[in-house]
mmCIF file of C-alpha atoms in Angstrom:
data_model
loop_
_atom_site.group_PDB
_atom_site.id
_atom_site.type_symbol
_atom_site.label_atom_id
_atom_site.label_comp_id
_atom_site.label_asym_id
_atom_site.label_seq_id
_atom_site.Cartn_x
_atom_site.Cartn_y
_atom_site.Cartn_z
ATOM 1 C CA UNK A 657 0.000 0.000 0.000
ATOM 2 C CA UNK A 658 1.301 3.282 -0.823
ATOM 3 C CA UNK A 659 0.355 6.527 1.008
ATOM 4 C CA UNK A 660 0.949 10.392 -0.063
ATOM 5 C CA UNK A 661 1.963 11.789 3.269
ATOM 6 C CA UNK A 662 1.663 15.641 3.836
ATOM 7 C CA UNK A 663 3.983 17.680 6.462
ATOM 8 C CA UNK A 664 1.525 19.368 8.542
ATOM 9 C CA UNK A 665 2.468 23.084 9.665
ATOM 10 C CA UNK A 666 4.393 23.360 12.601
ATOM 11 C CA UNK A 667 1.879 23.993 15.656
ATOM 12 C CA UNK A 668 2.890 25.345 19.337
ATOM 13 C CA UNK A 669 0.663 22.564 21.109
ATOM 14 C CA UNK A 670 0.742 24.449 24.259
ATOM 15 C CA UNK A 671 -1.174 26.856 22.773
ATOM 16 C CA UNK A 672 -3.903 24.547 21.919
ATOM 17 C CA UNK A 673 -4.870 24.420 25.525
ATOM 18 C CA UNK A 674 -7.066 21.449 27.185
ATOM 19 C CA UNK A 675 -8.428 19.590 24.333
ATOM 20 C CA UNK A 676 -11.626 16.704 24.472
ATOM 21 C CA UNK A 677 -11.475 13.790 22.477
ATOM 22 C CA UNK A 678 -14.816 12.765 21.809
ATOM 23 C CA UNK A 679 -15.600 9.139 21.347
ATOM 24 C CA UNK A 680 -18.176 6.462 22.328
ATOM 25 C CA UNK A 681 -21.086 7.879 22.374
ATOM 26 C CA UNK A 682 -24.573 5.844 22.288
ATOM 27 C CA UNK A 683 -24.943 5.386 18.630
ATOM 28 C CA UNK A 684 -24.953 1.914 16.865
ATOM 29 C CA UNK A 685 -21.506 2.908 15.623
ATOM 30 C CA UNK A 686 -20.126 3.312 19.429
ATOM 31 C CA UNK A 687 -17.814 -0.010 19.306
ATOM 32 C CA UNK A 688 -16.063 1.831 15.747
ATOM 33 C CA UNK A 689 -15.849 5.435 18.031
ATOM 34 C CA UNK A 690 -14.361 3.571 20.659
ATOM 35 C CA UNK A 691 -11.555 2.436 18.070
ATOM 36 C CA UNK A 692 -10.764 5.483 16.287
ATOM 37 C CA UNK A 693 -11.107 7.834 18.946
ATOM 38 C CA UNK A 694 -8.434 5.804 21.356
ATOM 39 C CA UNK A 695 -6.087 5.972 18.220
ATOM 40 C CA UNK A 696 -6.398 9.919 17.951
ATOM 41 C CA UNK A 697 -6.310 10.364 21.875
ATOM 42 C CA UNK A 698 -2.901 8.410 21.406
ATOM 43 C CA UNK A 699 -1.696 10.367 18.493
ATOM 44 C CA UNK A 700 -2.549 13.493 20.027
ATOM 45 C CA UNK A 701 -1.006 12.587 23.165
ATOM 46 C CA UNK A 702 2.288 11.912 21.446
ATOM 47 C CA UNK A 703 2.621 15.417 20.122
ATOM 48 C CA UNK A 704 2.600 17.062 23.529
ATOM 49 C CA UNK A 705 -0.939 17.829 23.355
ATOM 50 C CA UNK A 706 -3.035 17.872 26.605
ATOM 51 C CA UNK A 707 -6.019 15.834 25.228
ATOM 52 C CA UNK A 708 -8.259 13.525 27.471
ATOM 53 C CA UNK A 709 -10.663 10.848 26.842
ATOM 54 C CA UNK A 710 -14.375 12.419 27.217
ATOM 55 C CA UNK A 711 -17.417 9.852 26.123
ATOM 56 C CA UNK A 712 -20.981 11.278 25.788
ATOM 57 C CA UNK A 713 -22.797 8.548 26.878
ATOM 58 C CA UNK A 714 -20.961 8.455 30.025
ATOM 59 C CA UNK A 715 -20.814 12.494 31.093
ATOM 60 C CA UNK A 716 -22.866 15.501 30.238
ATOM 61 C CA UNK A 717 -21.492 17.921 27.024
ATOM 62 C CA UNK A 718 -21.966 20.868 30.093
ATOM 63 C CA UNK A 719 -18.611 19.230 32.026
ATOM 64 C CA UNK A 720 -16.756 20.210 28.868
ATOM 65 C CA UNK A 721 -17.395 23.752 29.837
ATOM 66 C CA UNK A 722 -17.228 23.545 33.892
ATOM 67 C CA UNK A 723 -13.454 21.921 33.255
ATOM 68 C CA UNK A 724 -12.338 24.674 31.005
ATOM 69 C CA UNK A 725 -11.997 22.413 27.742
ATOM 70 C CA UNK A 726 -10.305 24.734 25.009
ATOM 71 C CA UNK A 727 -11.032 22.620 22.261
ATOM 72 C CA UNK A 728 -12.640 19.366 20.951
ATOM 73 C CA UNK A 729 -11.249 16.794 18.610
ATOM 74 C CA UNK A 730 -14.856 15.012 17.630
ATOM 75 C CA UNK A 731 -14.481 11.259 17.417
ATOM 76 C CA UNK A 732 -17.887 10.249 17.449
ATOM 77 C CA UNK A 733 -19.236 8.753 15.001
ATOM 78 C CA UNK A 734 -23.024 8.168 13.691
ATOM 79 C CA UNK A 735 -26.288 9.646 15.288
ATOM 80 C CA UNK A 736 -25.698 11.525 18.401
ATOM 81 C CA UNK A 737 -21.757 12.810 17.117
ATOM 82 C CA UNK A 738 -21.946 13.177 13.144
ATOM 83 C CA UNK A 739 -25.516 14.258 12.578
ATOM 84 C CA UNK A 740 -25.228 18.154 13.881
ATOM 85 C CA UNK A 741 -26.294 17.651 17.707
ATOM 86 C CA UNK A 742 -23.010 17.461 19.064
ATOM 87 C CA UNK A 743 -21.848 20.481 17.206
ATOM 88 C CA UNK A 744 -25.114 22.677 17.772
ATOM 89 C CA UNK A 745 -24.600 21.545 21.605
ATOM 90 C CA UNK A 746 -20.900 22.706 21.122
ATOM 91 C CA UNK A 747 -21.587 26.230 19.811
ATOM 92 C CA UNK A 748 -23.989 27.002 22.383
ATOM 93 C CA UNK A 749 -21.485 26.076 24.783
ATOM 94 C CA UNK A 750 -18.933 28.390 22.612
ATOM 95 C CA UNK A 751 -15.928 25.345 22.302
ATOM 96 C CA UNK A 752 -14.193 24.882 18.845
ATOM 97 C CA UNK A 753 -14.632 21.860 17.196
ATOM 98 C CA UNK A 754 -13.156 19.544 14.547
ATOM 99 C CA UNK A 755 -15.171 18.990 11.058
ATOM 100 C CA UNK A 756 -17.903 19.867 9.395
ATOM 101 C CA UNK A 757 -20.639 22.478 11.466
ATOM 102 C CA UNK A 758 -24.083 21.899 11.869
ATOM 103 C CA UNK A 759 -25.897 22.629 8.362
ATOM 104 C CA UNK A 760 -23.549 20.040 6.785
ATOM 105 C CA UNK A 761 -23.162 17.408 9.554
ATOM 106 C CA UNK A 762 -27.054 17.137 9.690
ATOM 107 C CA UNK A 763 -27.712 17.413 6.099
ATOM 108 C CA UNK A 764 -24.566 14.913 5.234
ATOM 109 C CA UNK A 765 -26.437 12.355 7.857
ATOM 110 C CA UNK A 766 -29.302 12.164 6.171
ATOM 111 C CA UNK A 767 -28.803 10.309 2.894
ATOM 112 C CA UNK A 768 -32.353 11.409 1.260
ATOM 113 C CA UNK A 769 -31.631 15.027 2.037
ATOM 114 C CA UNK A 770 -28.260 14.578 0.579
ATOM 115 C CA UNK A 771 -28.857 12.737 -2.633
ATOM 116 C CA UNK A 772 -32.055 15.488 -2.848
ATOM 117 C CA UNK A 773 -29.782 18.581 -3.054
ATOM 118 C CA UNK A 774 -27.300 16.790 -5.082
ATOM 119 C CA UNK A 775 -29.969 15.704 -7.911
ATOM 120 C CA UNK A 776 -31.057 19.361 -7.558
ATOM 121 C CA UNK A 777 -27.298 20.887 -8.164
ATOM 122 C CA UNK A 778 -27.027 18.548 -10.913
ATOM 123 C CA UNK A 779 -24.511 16.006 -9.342
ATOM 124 C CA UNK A 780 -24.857 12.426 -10.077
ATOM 125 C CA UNK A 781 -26.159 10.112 -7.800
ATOM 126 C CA UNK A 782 -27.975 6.639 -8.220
ATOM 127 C CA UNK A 783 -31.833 6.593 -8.393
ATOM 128 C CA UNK A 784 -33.379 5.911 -5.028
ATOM 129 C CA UNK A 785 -37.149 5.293 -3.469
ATOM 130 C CA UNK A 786 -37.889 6.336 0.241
ATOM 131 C CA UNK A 787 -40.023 3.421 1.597
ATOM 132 C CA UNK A 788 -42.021 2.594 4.519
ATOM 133 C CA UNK A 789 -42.812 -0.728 4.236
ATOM 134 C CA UNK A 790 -41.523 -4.058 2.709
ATOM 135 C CA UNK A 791 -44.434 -3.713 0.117
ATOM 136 C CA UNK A 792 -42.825 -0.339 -0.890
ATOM 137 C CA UNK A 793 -39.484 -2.010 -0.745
ATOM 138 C CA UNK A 794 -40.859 -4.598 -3.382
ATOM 139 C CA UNK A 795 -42.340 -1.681 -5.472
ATOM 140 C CA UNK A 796 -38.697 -0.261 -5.349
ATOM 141 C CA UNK A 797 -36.918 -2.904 -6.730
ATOM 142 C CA UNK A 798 -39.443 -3.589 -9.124
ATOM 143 C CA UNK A 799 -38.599 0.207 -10.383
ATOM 144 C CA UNK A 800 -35.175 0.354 -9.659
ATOM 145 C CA UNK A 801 -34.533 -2.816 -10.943
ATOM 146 C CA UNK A 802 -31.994 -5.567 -8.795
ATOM 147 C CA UNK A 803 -29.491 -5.954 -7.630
ATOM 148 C CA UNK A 804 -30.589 -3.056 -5.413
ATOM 149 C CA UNK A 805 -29.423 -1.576 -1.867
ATOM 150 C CA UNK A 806 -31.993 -1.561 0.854
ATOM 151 C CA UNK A 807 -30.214 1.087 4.480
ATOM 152 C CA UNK A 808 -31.423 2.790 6.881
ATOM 153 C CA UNK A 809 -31.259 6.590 5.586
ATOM 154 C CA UNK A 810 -29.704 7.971 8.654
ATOM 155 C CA UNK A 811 -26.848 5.305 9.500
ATOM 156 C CA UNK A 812 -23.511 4.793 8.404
ATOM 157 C CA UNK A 813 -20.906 2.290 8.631
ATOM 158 C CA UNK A 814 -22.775 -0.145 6.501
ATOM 159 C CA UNK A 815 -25.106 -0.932 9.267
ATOM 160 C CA UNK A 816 -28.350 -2.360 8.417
ATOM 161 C CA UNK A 817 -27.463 -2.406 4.498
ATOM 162 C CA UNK A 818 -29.066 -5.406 2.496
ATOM 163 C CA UNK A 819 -28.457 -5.905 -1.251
ATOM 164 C CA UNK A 820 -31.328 -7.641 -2.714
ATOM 165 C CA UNK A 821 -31.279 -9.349 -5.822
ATOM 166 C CA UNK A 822 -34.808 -11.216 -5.427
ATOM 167 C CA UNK A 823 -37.995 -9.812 -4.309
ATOM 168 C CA UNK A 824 -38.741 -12.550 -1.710
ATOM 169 C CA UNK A 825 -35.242 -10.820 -0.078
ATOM 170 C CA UNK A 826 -37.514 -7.741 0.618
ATOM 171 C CA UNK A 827 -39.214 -8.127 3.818
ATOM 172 C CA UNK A 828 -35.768 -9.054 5.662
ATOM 173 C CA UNK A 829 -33.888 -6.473 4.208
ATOM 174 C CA UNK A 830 -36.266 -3.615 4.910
ATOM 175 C CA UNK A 831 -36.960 -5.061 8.441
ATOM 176 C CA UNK A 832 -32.902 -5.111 8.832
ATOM 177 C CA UNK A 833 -32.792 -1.119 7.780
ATOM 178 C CA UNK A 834 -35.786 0.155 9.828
ATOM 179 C CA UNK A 835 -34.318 -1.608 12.960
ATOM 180 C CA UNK A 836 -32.056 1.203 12.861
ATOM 181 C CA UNK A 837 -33.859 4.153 11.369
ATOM 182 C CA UNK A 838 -38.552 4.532 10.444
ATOM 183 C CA UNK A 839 -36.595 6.235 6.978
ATOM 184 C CA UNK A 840 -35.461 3.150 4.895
ATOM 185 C CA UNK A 841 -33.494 3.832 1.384
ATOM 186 C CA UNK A 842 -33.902 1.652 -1.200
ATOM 187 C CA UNK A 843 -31.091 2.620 -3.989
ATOM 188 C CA UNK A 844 -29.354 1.633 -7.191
ATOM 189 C CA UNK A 845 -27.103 -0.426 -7.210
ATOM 190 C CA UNK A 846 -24.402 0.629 -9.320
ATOM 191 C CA UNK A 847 -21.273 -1.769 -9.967
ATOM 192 C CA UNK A 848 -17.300 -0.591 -10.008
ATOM 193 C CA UNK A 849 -14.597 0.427 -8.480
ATOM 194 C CA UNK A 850 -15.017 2.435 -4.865
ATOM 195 C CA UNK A 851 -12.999 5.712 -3.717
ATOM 196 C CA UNK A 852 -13.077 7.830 -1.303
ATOM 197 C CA UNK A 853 -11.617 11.789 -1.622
ATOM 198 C CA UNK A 854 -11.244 13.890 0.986
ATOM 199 C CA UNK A 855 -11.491 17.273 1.250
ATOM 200 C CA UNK A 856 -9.392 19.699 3.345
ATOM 201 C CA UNK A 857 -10.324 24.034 3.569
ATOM 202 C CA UNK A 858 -6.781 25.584 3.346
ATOM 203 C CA UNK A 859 -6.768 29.266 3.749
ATOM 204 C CA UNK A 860 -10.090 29.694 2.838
ATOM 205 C CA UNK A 861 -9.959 27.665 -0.058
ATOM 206 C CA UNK A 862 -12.154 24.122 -0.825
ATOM 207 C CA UNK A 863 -9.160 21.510 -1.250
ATOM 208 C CA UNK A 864 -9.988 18.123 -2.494
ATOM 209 C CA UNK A 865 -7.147 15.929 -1.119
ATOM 210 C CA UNK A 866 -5.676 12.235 -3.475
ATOM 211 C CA UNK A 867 -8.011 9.903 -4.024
ATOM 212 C CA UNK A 868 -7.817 6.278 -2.951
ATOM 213 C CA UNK A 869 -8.878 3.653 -4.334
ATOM 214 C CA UNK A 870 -10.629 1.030 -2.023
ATOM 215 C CA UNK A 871 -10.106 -2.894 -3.154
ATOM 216 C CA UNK A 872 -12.422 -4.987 -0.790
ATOM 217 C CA UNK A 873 -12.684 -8.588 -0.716
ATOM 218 C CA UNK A 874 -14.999 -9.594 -3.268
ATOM 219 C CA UNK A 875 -15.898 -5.869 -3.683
ATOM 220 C CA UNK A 876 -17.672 -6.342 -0.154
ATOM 221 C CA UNK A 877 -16.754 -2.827 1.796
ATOM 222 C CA UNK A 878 -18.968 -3.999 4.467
ATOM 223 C CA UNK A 879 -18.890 -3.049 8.505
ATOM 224 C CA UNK A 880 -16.437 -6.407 9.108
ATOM 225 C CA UNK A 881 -14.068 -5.108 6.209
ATOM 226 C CA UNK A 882 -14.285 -1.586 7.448
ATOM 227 C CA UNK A 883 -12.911 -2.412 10.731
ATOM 228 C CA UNK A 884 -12.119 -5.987 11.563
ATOM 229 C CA UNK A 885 -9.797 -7.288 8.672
ATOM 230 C CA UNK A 886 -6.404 -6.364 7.290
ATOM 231 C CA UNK A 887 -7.349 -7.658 4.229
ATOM 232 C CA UNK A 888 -8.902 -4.138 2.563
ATOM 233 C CA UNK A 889 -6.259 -2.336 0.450
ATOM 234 C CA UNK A 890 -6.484 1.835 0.011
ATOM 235 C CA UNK A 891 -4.367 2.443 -2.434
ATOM 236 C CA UNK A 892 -2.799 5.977 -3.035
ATOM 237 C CA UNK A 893 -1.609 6.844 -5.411
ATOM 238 C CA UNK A 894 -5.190 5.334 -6.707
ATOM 239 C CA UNK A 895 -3.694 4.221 -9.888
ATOM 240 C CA UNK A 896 -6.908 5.423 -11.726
ATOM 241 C CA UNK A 897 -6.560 7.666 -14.967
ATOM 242 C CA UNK A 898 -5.317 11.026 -14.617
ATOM 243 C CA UNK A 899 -8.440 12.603 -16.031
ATOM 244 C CA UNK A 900 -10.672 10.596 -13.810
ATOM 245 C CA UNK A 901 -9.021 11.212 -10.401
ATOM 246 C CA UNK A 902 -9.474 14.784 -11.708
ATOM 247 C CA UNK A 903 -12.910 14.212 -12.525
ATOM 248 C CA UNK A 904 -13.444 12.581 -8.871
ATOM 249 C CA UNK A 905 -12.159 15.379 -7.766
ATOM 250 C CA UNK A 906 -13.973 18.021 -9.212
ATOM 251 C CA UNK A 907 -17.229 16.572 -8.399
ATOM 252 C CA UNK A 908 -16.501 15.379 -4.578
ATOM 253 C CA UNK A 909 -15.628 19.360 -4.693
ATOM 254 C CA UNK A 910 -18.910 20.612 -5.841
ATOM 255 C CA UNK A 911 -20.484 17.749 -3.448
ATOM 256 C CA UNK A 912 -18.931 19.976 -0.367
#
């Protein structure tokens, strides 16, 4: 696996003060934010900074402010830490925060609302039915057309995602989704290559980041290949065309 490393600035960590990394949380995602929020208590740790472990689930967000927290590093991930609440909660108690603010972390939560504004900008995105029942999930497919992906519209790390092929797969994979979420997305399935691009704002200016290209086993980027195996490669360089990783780009961009 190769990896394009960049040199952050040099920062005075002193000067960053007392610093909360928040992970855990009471989302279906908290054994994931338990993971990746140990792993940036320990890299912030070994840079001198004076971060501490601070869980949700476990304290009130009003302790941040009664122990004179400077700063949060948000770890959290799923409802409850990605969706806006945690940030809203955050401003009102006037502590700076890592990511995206409110508008974006709600909006980005909710895939409907998402894929909404991006058909209305013009983006592409695959063809989806909201549903409310398996009998609407077996309407969808019929319309979509299979193989098709049945989630819960405000989840993430794969959780509660079905891809049905058959219609007699319907009722189980739209009971799966609404365990998590009432709003159940049935979507298009559409076959490739995955990538992910992130994007960085440097000086005031949007900054998509090298793309990398995920190779799953079988193509299966599911919650066990996320975070349990060794066996997913992320490849950057991506080793796609020039003109597509530009393309990629551009669009992931415009997404932002």
């Amino acid at each position: 696996m190769s990896i394009t490393h960049l040199q952050p600035p040099a920062i005075d960590t002193a000067k960053l003060g007392k610093v909360a990394v928040l992970f855990g949380g009471a989302s279906a995602e908290r054994e994931v934010s338990l993971m990746s929020g140990a792993g940036v208590l320990k890299a912030l740790q070994s840079q001198g900074v004076n971060a501490f472990a601070f869980d949700p689930a476990e304290r009130p967000l009003q302790d941040l402010q009664t122990e004179g927290v400077d700063r949060c590093f948000i770890a959290l991930h799923g409802r409850g830490g990605e969706d806006g609440t945690v940030q809203g909660a955050l401003e009102l108690l006037k502590i700076p925060y890592t990511g995206s603010g409110v508008m974006a972390s709600s909006i980005a939560m909710d895939k409907v609302m998402t894929k909404r504004i991006w058909r209305f900008e013009g983006l592409p995105t695959p063809d989806w039915r909201l549903v409310a029942s398996a009998d609407d999930c077996a309407h969808a497919l019929a319309a979509l057309g299979a193989p098709m992906i049945v989630k819960p519209a405000r989840e993430g790390s794969s959780i509660g995602l079905t891809k049905v092929t058959d219609a007699s797969q319907c009722a189980a994979a739209y009971a799966a989704a609404a365990q998590h979420d009432p709003e159940v997305l049935c979507e298009q399935f559409i076959e490739g290559e995955e990538s992910t691009c992130p994007v960085l704002i440097v000086d005031g200016q949007v900054q998509a980041l090298p793309v990398i290209r995920i190779v799953a086993p079988g193509g299966n980027y599911d919650y066990q290949n996320k975070y349990f195996t060794d066996e997913v490669q992320y490849l950057c360089p991506s080793g796609l065309d020039a003109d597509e990783e530009a393309e990629i780009q551009r669009l992931v961009v415009r997404a932002f």
